[in-house]
XYZ file of C-alpha atoms in Angstrom:
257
model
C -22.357 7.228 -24.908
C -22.195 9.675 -22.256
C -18.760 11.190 -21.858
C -16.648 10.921 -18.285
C -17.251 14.564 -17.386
C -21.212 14.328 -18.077
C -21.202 11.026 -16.387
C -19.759 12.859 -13.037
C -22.317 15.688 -13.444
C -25.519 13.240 -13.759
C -23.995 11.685 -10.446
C -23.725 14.852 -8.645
C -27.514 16.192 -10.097
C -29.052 12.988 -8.749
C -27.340 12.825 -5.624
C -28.362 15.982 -4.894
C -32.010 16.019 -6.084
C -32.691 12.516 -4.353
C -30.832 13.955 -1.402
C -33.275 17.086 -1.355
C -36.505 15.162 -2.191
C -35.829 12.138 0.069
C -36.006 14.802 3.044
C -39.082 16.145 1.638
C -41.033 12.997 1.162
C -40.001 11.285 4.409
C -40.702 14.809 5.814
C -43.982 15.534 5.232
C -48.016 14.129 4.900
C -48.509 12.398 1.993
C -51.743 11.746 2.346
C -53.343 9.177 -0.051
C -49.943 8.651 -1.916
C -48.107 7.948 0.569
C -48.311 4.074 0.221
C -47.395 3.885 -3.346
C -44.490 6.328 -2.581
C -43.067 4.569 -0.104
C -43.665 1.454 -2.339
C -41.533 2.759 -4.963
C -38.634 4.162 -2.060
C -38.572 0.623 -0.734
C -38.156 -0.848 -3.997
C -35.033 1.857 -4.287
C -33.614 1.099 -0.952
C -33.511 -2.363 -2.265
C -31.620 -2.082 -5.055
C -29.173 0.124 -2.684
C -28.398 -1.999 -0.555
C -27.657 -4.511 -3.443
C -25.002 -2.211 -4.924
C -23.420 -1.772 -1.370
C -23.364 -6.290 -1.118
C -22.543 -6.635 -5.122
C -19.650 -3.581 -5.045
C -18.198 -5.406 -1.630
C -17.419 -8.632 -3.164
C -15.887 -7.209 -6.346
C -13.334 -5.564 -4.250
C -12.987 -8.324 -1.747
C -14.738 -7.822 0.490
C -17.269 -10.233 2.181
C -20.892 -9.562 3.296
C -22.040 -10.699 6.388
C -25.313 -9.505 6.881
C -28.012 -8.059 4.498
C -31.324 -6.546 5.770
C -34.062 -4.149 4.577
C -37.106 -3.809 5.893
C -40.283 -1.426 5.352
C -41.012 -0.491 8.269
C -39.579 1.481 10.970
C -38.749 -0.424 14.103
C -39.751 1.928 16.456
C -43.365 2.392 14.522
C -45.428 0.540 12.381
C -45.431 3.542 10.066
C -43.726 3.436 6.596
C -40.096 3.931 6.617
C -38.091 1.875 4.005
C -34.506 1.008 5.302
C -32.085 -1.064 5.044
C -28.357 -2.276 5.961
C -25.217 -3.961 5.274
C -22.351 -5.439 7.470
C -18.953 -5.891 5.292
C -15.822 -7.534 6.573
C -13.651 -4.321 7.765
C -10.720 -6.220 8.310
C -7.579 -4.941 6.153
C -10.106 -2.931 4.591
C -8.366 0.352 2.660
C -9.657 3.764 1.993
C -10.191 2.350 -1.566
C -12.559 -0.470 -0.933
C -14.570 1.368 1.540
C -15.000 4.230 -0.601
C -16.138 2.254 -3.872
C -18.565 0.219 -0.953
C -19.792 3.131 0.695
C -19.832 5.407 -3.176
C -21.697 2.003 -4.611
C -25.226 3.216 -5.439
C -23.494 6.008 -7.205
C -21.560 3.733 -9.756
C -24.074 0.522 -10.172
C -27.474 2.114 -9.305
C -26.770 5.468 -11.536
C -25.873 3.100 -14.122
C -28.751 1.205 -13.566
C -30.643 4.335 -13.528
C -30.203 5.546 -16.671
C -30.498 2.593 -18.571
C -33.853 1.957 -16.870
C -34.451 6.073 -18.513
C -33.091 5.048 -21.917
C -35.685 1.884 -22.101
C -38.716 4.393 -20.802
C -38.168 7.089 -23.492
C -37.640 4.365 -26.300
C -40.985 4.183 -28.656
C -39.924 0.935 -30.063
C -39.920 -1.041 -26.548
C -43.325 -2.363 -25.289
C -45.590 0.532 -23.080
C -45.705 -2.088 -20.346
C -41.659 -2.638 -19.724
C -40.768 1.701 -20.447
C -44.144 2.079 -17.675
C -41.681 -0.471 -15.395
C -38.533 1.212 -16.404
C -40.337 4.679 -15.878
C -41.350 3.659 -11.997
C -37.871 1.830 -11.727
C -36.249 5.051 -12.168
C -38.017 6.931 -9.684
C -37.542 4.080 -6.989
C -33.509 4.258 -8.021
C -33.838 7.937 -7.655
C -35.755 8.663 -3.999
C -32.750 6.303 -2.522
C -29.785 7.046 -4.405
C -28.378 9.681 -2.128
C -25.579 7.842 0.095
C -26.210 7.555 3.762
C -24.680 9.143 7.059
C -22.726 5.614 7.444
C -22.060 5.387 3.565
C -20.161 8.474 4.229
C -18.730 7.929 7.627
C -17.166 4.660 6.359
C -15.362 6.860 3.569
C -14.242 9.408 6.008
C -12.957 6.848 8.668
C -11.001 4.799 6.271
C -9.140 7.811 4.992
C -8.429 8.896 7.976
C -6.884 5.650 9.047
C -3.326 6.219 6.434
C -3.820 9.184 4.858
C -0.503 9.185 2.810
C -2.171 5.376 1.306
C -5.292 6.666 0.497
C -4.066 9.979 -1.378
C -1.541 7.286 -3.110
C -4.716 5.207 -3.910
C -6.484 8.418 -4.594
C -3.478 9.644 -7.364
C -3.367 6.124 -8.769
C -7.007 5.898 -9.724
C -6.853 9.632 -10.940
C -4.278 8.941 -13.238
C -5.672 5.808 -14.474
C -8.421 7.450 -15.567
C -6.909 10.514 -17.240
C -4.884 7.929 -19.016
C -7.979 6.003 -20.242
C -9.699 9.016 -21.280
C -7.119 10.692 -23.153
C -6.145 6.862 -24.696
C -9.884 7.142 -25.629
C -9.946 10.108 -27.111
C -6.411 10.326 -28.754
C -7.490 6.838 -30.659
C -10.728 8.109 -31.331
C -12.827 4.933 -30.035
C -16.561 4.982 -28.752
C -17.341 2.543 -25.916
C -20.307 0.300 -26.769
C -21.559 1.004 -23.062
C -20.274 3.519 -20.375
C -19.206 0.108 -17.805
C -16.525 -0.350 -20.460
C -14.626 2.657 -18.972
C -14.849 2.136 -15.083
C -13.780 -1.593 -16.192
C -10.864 -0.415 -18.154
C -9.993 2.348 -15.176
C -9.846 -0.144 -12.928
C -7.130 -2.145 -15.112
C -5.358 0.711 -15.550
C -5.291 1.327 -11.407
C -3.787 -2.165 -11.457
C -1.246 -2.273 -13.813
C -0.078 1.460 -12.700
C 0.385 0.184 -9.232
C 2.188 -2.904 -9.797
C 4.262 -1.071 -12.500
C 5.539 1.322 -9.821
C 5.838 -1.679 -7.671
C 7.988 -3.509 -9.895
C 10.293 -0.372 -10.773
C 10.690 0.460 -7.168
C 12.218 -3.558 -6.806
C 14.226 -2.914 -10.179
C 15.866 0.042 -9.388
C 16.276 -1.272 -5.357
C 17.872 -4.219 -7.105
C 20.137 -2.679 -9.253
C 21.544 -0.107 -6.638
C 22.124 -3.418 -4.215
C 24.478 -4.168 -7.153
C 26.341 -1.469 -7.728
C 29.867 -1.215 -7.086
C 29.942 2.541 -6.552
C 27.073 2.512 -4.163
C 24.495 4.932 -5.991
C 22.148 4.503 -2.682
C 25.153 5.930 -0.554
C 26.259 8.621 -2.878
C 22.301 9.784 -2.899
C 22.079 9.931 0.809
C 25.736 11.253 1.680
C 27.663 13.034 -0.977
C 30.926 13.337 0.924
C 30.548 9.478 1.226
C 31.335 8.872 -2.531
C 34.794 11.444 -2.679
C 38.121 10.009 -2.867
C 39.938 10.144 -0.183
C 43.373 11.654 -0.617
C 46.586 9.935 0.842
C 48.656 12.267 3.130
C 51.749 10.559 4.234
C 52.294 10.556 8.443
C 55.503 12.661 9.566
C 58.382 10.902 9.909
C 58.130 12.082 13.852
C 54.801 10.466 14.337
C 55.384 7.285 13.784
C 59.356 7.176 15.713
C 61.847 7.168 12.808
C 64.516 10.078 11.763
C 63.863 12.889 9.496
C 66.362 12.212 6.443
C 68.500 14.657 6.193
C 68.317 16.047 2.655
């Protein structure tokens, strides 16, 4: 099992490979490979576009339109694309960053179990061939997209203060899961295992904090010696000391002692 840091470095290496050789291969002459290459990059693009539709309805969001097509529209030339319109309303930073990040969780994963099948000698040549050319389709469109990463951008920009709470809340869970992981010594059967068990932890750390903000709220609402006043106004919470009016002041006689 591969652990969380090497996951995050295999992301990075293939975004940035497919990122560099997408340009190339969209960029230049193929010649006589240039159908079977764009065969494979279509295949890819589909299974991109999937992760975007499959990663919007886990976080609740709904699809409403799905498209990919292998040729341009402006030519009849080659050019595998595709696109997917989510519901954006009450969308946070969250949602649209695991929609528009997708292809980096599901297809990576997909990826390199697709590279584990190839490189086993026990499975059939035929399926590690199909896993082999599966892996290079995943690859030429794994990069993310100018809209994947608009869409990430815009959202965050939208409540900052949310998303960095979102941000700190899915950071912790996973520090937590990790060390949990490693303190107890126990091996995942598959790598999913973990971003499943992150996102419980995201969960139950947010609706813990939610439910001690309401405890604590609830028990200074109760308190006799108003805790919530004393922490906003000190001088609220002293005594007051009694000093008696002279006699003058309020119309009777000084006694005379």
């Amino acid at each position: 099992m591969f652990e969380m840091f090497e996951i995050v470095l295999i992301i990075a290496i293939l975004w940035i490979s497919s990122f560099i050789v997408g340009h190339i291969v969209f960029g230049i002459d193929l010649g006589p490979f240039k159908t079977p290459v764009m065969i494979l990059a279509f295949v890819g693009v589909v299974f991109h576009e999937l992760a975007h539709a499959a990663m919007s309805l886990l976080v609740g969001s709904k699809p409403r339109e799905f498209h990919v097509s292998y040729r341009s529209r402006f030519s009849s030339e080659p050019s595998p694309q595709g696109k997917v319109r989510i519901e954006t309303r009450n969308l946070t930073f969250l949602q649209a960053a695991l929609i528009g990040l997708a292809p980096a969780i599901l297809s990576t994963w997909l990826f390199l179990f697709s590279l584990e099948v190839a490189l086993t000698e026990t499975v059939a040549p035929f399926t590690r061939i199909a896993c082999a050319l599966l892996c290079v389709s995943i690859w030429l469109a794994l990069a993310p997209s100018k809209q994947d990463l608009w869409i990430t951008r815009y959202y965050f920009g939208k409540n900052p203060r949310y998303s960095l709470y979102q941000i700190s809340l899915l950071v912790g869970s996973g520090i937590i899961v990790w060390y949990s992981l490693f303190a107890f010594g126990v091996s995942l059967p598959i790598d999913i295992l973990f971003y499943i068990m992150v996102g419980i932890g995201y969960y139950a750390l947010k609706y813990g904090l939610i439910g001690a903000r309401m405890g604590i709220s609830k028990f200074l609402s109760r308190n006799p010696f108003k805790l919530r006043d004393l922490a906003k106004s000190p001088a609220k919470a002293k005594r007051k000391r009694f000093k008696p009016s002279k006699p003058e002041k309020i119309g009777q006689k000084r006694a005379q002692w």
